[in-house]
XYZ file of N, CA, C and O in Angstrom:
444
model
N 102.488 123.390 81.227
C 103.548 122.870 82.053
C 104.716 123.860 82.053
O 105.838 123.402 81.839
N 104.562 125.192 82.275
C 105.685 126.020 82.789
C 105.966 125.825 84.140
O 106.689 126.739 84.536
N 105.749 125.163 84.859
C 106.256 125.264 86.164
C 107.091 124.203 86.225
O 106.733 123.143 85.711
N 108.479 124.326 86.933
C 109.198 123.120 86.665
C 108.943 122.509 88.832
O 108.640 123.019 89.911
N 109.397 120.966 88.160
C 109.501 119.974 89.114
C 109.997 120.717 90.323
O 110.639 121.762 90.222
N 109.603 120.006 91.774
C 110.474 120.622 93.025
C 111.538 119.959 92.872
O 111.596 118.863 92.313
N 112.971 120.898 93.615
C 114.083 119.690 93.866
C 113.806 119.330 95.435
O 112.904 119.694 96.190
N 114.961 118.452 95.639
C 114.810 118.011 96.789
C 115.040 118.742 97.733
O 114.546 118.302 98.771
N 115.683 119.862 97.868
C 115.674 121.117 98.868
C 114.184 121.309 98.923
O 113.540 121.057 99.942
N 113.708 121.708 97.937
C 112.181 122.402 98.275
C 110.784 121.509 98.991
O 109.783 121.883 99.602
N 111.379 119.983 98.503
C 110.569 118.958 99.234
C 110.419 118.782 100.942
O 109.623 118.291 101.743
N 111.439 119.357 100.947
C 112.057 119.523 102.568
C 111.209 119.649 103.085
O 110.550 120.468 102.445
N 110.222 119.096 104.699
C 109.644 119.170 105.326
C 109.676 118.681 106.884
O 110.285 117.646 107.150
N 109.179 119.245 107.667
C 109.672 118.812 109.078
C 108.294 118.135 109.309
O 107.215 118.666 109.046
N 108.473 116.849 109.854
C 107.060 116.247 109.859
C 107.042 116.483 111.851
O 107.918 116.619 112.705
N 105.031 116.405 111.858
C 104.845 117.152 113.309
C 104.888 115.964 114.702
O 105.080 116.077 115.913
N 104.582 114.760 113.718
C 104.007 113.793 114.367
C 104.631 112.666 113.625
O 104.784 113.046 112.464
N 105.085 111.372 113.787
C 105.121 110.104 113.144
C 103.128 109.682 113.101
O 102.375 109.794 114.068
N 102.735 109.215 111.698
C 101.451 108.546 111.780
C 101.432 106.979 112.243
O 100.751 106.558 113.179
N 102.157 106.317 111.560
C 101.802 104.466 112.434
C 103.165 105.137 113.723
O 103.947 106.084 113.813
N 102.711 103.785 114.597
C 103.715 104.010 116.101
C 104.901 102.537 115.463
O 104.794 101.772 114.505
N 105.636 102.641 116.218
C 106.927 102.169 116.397
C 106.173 100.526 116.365
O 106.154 99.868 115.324
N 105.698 100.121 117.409
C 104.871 98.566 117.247
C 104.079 98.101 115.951
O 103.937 96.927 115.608
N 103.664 99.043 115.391
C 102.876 99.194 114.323
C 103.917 98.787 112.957
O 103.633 98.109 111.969
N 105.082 99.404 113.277
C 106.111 99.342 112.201
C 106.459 98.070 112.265
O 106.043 97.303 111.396
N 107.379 97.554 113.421
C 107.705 96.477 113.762
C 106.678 95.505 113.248
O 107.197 94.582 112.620
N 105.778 95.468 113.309
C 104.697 94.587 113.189
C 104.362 94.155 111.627
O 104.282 93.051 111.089
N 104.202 95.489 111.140
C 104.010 95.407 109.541
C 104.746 94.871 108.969
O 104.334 94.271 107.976
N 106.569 94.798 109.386
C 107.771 94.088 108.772
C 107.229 92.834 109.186
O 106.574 92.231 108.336
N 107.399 92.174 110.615
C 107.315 91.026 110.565
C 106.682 90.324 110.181
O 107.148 89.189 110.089
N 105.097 90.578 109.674
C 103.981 89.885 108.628
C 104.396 90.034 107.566
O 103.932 89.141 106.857
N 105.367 91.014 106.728
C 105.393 90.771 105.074
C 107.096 89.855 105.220
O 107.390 89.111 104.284
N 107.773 89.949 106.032
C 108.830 88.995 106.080
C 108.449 87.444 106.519
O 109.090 86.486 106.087
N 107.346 87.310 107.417
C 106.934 85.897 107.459
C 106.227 85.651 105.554
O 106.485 84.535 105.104
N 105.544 86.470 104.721
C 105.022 86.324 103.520
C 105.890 86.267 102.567
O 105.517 86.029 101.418
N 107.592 86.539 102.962
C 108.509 86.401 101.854
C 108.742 87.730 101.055
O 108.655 87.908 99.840
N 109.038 88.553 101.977
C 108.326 90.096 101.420
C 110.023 90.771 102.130
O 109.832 90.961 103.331
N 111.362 91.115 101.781
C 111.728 92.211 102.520
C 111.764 93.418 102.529
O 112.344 94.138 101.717
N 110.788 93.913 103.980
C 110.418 95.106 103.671
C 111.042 96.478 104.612
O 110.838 95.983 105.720
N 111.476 97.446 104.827
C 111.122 97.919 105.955
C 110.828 99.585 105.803
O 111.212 100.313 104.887
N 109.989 99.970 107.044
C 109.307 101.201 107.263
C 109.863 102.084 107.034
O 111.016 101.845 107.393
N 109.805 103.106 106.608
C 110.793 104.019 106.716
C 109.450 105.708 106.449
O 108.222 105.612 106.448
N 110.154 106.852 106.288
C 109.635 107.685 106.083
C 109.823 108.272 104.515
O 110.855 107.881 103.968
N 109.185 108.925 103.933
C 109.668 109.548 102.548
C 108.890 110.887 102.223
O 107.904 111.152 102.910
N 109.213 111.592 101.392
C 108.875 112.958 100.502
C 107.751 112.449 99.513
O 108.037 111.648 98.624
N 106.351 112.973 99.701
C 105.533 112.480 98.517
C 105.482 113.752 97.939
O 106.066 114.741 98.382
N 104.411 113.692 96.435
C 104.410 114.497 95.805
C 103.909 115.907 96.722
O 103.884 116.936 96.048
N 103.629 116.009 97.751
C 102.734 116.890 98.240
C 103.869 117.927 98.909
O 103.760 119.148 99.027
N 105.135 116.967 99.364
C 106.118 117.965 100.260
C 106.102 117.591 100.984
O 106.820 118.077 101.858
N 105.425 116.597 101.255
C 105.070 116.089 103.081
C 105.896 114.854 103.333
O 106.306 114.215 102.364
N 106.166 114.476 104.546
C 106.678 113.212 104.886
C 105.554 112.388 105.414
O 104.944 112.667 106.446
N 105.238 111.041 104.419
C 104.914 110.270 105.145
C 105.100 108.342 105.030
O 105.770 107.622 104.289
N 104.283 108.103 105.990
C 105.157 106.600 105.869
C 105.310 105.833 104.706
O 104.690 106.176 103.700
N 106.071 104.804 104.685
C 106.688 104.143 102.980
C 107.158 103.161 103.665
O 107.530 103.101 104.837
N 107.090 102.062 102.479
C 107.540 100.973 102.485
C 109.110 101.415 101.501
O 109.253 102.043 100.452
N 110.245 100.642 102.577
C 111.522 100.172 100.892
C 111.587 99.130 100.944
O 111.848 98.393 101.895
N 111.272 98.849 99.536
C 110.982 97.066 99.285
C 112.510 96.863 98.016
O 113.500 97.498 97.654
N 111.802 95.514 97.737
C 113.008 94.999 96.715
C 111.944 95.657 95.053
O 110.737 95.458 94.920
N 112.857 96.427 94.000
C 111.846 96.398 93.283
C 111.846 95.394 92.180
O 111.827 95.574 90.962
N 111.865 94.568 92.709
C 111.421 92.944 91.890
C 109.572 92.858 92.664
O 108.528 92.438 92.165
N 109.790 93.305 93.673
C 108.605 92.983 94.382
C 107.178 94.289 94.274
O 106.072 94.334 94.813
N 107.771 95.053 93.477
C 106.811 95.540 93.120
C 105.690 96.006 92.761
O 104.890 96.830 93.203
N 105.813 94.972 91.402
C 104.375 95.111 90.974
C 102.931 93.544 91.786
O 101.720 93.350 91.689
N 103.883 92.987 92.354
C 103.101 92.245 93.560
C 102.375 93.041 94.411
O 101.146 93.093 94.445
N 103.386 93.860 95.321
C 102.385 94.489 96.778
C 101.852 95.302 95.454
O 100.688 95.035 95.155
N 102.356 96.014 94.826
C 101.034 97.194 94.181
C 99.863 96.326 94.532
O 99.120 96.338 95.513
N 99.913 95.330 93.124
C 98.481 94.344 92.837
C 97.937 94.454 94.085
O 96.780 94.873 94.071
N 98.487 94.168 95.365
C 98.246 93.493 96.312
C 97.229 94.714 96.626
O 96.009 94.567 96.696
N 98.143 96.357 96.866
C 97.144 96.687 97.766
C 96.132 97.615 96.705
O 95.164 98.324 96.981
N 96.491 97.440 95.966
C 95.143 97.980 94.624
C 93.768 96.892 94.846
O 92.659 97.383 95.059
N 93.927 95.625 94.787
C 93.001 95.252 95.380
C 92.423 95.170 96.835
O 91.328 94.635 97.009
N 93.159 95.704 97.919
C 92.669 96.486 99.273
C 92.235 98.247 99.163
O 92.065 99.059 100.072
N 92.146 98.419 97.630
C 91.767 99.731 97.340
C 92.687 100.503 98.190
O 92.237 101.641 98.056
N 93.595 100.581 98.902
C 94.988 101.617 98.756
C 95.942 102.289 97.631
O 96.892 101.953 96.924
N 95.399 103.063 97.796
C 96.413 104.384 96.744
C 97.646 104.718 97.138
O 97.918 105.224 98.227
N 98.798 104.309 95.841
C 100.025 104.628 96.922
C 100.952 105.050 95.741
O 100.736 104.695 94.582
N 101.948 105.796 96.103
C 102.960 106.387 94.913
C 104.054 105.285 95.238
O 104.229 104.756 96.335
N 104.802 105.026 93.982
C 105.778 104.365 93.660
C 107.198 105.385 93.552
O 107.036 106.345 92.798
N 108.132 105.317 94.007
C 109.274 105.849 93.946
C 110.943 105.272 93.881
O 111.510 104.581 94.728
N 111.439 105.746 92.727
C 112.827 104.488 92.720
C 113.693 105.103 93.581
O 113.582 106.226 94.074
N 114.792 104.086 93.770
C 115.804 104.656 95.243
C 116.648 103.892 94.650
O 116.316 103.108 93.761
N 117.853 104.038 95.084
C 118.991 103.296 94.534
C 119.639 101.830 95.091
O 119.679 101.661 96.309
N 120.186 100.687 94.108
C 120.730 99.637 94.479
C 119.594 98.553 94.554
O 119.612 97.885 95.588
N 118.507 98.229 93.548
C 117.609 97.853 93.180
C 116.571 97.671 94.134
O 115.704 96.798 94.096
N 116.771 98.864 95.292
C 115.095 99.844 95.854
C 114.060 100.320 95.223
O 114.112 101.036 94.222
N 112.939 99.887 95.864
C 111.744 101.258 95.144
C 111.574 101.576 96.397
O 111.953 100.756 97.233
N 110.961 102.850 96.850
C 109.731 102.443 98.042
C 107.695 102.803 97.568
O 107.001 103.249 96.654
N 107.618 102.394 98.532
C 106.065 102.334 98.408
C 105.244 103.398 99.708
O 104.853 103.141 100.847
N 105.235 104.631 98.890
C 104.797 106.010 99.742
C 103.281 106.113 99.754
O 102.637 106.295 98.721
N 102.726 105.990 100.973
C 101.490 105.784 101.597
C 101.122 107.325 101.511
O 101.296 107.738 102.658
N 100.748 108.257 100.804
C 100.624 109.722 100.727
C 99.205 109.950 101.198
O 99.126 110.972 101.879
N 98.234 109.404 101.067
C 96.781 109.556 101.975
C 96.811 109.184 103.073
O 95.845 109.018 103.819
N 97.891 109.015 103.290
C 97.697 108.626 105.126
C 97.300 107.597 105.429
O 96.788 108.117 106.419
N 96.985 106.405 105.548
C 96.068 105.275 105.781
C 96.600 105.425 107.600
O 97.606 105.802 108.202
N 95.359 104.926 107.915
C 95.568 104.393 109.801
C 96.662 102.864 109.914
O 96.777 101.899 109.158
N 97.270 103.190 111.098
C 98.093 101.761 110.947
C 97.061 101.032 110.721
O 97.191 100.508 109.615
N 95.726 100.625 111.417
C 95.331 99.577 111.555
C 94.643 99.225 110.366
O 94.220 98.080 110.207
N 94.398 100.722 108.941
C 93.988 99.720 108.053
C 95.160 98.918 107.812
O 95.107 97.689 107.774
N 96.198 99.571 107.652
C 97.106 98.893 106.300
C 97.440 97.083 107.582
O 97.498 95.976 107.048
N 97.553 97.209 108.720
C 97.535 95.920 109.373
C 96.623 94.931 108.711
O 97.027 93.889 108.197
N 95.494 95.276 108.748
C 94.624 94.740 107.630
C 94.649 93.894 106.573
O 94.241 92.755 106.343
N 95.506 95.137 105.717
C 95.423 94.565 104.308
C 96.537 93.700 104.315
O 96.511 92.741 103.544
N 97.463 93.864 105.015
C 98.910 93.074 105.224
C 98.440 91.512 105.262
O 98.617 90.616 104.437
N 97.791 91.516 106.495
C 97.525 90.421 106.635
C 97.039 88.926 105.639
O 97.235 87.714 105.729
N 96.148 90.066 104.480
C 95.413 89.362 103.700
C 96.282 89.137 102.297
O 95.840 88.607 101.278
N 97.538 89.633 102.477
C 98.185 89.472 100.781
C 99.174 88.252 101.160
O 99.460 87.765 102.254
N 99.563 87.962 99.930
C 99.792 86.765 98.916
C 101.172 85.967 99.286
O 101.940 86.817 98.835
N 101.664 85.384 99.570
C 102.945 84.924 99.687
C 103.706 85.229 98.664
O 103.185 85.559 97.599
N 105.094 85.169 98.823
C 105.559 85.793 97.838
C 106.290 84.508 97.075
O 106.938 83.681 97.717
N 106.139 84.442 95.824
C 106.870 82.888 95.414
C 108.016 83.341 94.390
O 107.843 83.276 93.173
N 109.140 83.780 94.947
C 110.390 83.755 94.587
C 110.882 82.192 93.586
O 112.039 82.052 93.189
């Protein structure tokens, strides 16, 4: 481990394309907010340098969607953000229409 961490300058990336579309986004909020979930889309820096789509959730809600999409077999990095944020960085790319999918099928949230 001689190589040290990137900073956030070096993470810097110009993304070419958005991967889910704008309806897709919209859509994904309004199923985890009907489930008790506040969530919304946003973009983020994964380990790779790349931008891609993320959830910023509450991180109380955490280790729920994890569970949630570990059992939809989605792989996803966890990242803290400030003012009791995490987000939830989709770094393999998934197609909107899996993660529509798996949305559909997770858990209510019982606050």
């Amino acid at each position: 481990m001689t190589r040290a961490y990137f900073t956030e300058n070096e993470k810097m990336y110009t993304p070419k394309f958005p991967a889910w579309s704008m309806d897709a986004k919209l859509h994904i909020e309004e199923i985890l907010q009907d489930k008790g979930y506040q969530v919304s889309v946003v973009a983020r820096v994964g380990c790779d340098r790349k931008y891609h789509d993320a959830w910023q959730v509450e991180r109380e809600d955490i280790p729920r969607l994890v569970e949630q999409l570990f059992r939809q077999r989605i792989a996803v990095e966890v990242q803290a953000e400030g003012h009791g944020k995490a987000s939830i960085n989709f770094c393999y790319d998934y197609s909107e229409s899996q993660i529509l999918a798996a949305v559909k099928g997770f858990w209510r949230n019982r606050k």
